[in-house]
Amino acid sequence: MSTVAVTGLNATDNPAPGVAVARALKDADPATRVVGLAYDLLDPGNYAPAWFDDVFLVPYPSQGSDVLRSRLTEILDAVRIDAVLPNLDSELPAFVALEGWLHERGVGTFLPTRQQFDLRSKLHLADLGERAGLPVPETVVLSEPAELYTLHEKLSYPLVIKGVFYGAAVCHSLEDALHAYHDVLAKWGAPVLAQRVIRGKEIDVCAVGDGAGGLLGAVPMRKTLLTDKGKGWAGVAVKDPEALAMTERFMDASDWRGPCEVELIRDEDGKTWLLEINPRFPAWCYMTAAAGANLPWLAARAAMGDTIAPERGFTPGTMFVRISIDQIARLDDYEALATTGSLVDRAHRFQGEDR
Amino acid sequence: MTRRPYERPIIVRHESGLGNKLSRVPALRPQEEIDGVSVEELVKTYGSPLFVFSEQTLVQRQRALADAFAVRWPKVRTAWSYKTNYLDGICRVLHREGAWAEVVSEMELDKALHNGVRPDHIHFNGPFKPESALEKAFRGGTLVHLDNFDELRRAEQVATRLGKRPGVAIRLSVAAEGIPPWTRFGFHLESGQARDAVRRLLAGDKLDLVGLHCHLGTFLLDPAAYREAAGKLAAFAEELRTEHGIRLQFIDIGGGFASHNALKAQYLPAEQATPSFEQYADAVCDGLRALQGPPKELPTLVLETGRAIVDDAGYLITTVHATRRLPDGRRGVVLDAGVNVLFTAWWYRHDVVPTRHLAGIPEPTVLYGPLCMNIDVVRDALPLPPVEAGDRLVLRNVGAYNVTQWMQFITLRPAVVMVGRNGQHGLLRKPETLEALTSWEEVPEWI
Amino acid sequence: MNLGTRLGDLAISDSGFVFDPYTGASFTVNATGLHLLRALKDGVIDRAGLLAGLDEAFDVDGADAGRDVDDFLGQLRRYELLPRDFELGASEVTP
């Protein structure tokens, strides 16, 4: 039986991937013990005992890797962890910095290097596109709001204003852009980017790279239902040789190690553009397990040191529809997390009780 | 029954997004000493507040910078940026390590000379160089970096008067993606102004162009900006070589490397966001690769790194004077040091640590300075367990700009000391006294 | 709502977890805060009584416990766990 730690338990209306990853691991092997590393008392995944055997609060990434290391030391005194799968962009640099230490403590990882992480940052995506032979929509890095006044000389409206980590807004006018600029800046800091809008169909690829230029597994997906915020709420696995080929080119150019999401868009002329590389699993990654290519499990096994043969088969037409339900949470779980910062061995604590 | 240790009673409401601050994470590891000398001993000897500089860190940072570039470029020179911290003791440690001086005023030029720097080992920058300064510079062979056309003309006049033909550099303002342009300094490269300046300088035939200089900005977290700027400087240098036969002695890439501080608008912590000297060096030297010509004629690369060397070496020890409860529930703490001595608190989220283990639940806490001014805030919303009057806090990475930009306002400025490598410590600057302050004042006789 | 009902219905756990069934809010208190909450719930509403209880259970020597108790009560008022006009020794309470 193996134990895998998973982060990103904030499964809200814009969900982080943690719950999906945990569910995929349980699917592959129900004996797997999944340890949730949560950032907030009310992260919904904390209250999903079917997928998380233990939950520990961990410090925010902005507190630095030193603080994370001391918290992980406490956690490792309480439970054994064979591998950790971080699922948020903002925490990756800290986990990457701690990789050597984690390995010494017997915790396996399957992460990109810091260079790979920086390479796919939105700041440097154009360079990466050039290196990999993938077209990237024109992007302007904005260093001050005044640049918005001359932006129309480089990009025409509508355009997208993006934060360097998260956040994106389609803007139709200078007023929109100014508003979005300050909004993104306040949330995610400088710099802010402006990108040409490409109209077309999005294709998202959930992929795992082997760290040596190869692709271990990949499932392309088309969104079939969007929320009013433009987030995918339903989708279907599709056969898309071009999307897979582009994903392979990215792997080859970057030697990417670990999971990622390649966001592509195919315009009305049939040209496919690279929009973004997210350095972690997408929130819809459970679907890969249902499609016969359980990519979270594959990454977990790689992190535990197994030699992994590429698993390139999957079933096109596998569909997902997200569903919002009200999970009943236990006040004593909440109390335990609030007072001790941990919920250890929940299954054992409530043995015999109706869960 | 034995009595348990007392802690201030606290109740904190669980709120979404704040829940995690309640977790039992030892986020504030105490710092009891600085390079082996206890904080208490330093305060007992020199008082509080107190700026403390680590000689060891200063030397390590300077060497790390020089080494990172030396393995990537054949000829490298560092010039200590005086305005970042011009306490004599700091400057002399860096000069001892081989750094030249980079000054931006006649006062700084005099201070560098006073510190024993050879006049021809000084780079003289800045937008304001009066004739007296230019004359002093040209007499001693100081390298003047010209900032504008009026200065070029003034430099020619001074050189003619002295009967000298000095070698000078021109400062260029260069655009790099993602960097707010500092167009108020130097000759613009992209607009063609830099070419005009070179033509004008050659036509005047009174000065020799020996260097190019640019300074992109400050606290630049993306090394790629340096690749772009260095590339543009190199291309311009190539143009000068092929069109005018000019062989430059140096290319000065300025400063701007980030220290291990964190800007207020910065999401990632410094240890993850601040590039290493190696990353900066890779970017700069990549950019310079556009330079052609025989290797032995390659110009010297000059670095004016200030903040990234001295910031990490500086600490501010401060003492809790009082605590209070604010109406919004936050805890307020009044310290004996505020923005009067910690100018950088406007821009940076300074790292604050206690000197003893603080028990208890962290509460959102505002750190105020001692000034009777509403704006005197050192940190807002820092999660901190309760502290008591008399507790010490150490603010880290405060070595850059504070002891040059600080204000004598409302109160006197504290002592600055250096901790040496064997636990020795001594004053870099005495604490101010009222006598020293009033010795500059006069009272007209009719009052 | 009087002091007795509001405090009386507060769920206070040894772990320092406090749940207010009227608002759904929950809180964390430290050991001294827990002690004071329980004392208040038991009807100790005069300063001398609270301080004596604290002194009995904790090593308060050298600390300004009077100031700390006022600050703690201020926090309870802010969270509406005590009536806004509550003052030590001046409120009518039927615990």
Coordinates of N, CA and C in Angstrom, one line a residue, chain A residues 8 13 45-46 62 66 89 139 172 192 197 214 222 224 237 242 282 300 308 323 334 337-338 354:
Chain A
G8 N -4.0 21.2 -3.3 CA -5.0 21.9 -4.1 C -6.4 21.3 -3.8
D13 N -16.0 26.8 -7.2 CA -16.6 26.9 -8.5 C -15.5 27.1 -9.6
G45 N -12.2 19.9 -0.2 CA -11.6 18.6 -0.2 C -11.4 18.0 1.2
N46 N -11.2 19.0 2.2 CA -11.0 18.5 3.6 C -12.2 17.7 4.1
S62 N 3.3 31.7 -0.2 CA 4.0 33.0 0.0 C 4.8 33.1 1.2
D66 N 11.1 27.4 3.5 CA 11.6 27.1 4.9 C 10.4 26.7 5.8
D89 N 0.0 26.1 -9.3 CA 1.2 26.9 -9.9 C 2.0 27.5 -8.9
T139 N 1.9 38.6 -27.7 CA 1.7 39.0 -26.3 C 2.6 40.2 -26.0
H172 N -12.7 44.8 -24.2 CA -13.1 45.4 -25.5 C -12.7 46.8 -25.7
V192 N 2.0 42.3 -15.8 CA 0.7 42.0 -16.4 C 0.9 41.8 -17.9
V197 N -6.5 38.2 -28.9 CA -7.6 37.2 -28.8 C -7.7 36.4 -30.1
G214 N 10.3 13.1 -23.7 CA 9.2 12.1 -24.2 C 7.9 12.4 -23.5
R222 N -12.2 18.5 -25.3 CA -12.9 19.7 -25.8 C -14.0 20.0 -24.8
T224 N -17.5 21.1 -23.5 CA -18.8 21.1 -24.2 C -19.8 22.0 -23.4
A237 N -13.4 13.6 -24.1 CA -12.1 13.2 -24.6 C -12.2 13.1 -26.2
E242 N -3.3 16.4 -34.1 CA -2.5 17.6 -34.1 C -2.2 18.1 -32.7
P282 N -4.8 19.6 -14.8 CA -6.0 20.4 -14.8 C -7.0 19.8 -13.9
A300 N 2.0 9.5 -10.1 CA 2.3 9.1 -8.7 C 3.2 7.9 -8.7
I308 N 8.1 3.8 -15.9 CA 6.8 3.9 -16.5 C 7.0 3.8 -18.0
I323 N -20.7 18.3 -11.3 CA -21.9 18.4 -10.6 C -21.6 19.0 -9.3
Y334 N -14.0 19.8 11.4 CA -13.7 21.2 11.3 C -12.9 21.7 12.6
L337 N -9.3 20.3 12.6 CA -8.5 21.1 11.7 C -8.2 22.5 12.2
A338 N -9.2 23.1 12.8 CA -9.1 24.4 13.4 C -8.1 24.5 14.5
D354 N -21.6 5.8 10.3 CA -22.2 6.0 8.9 C -21.5 7.1 8.3

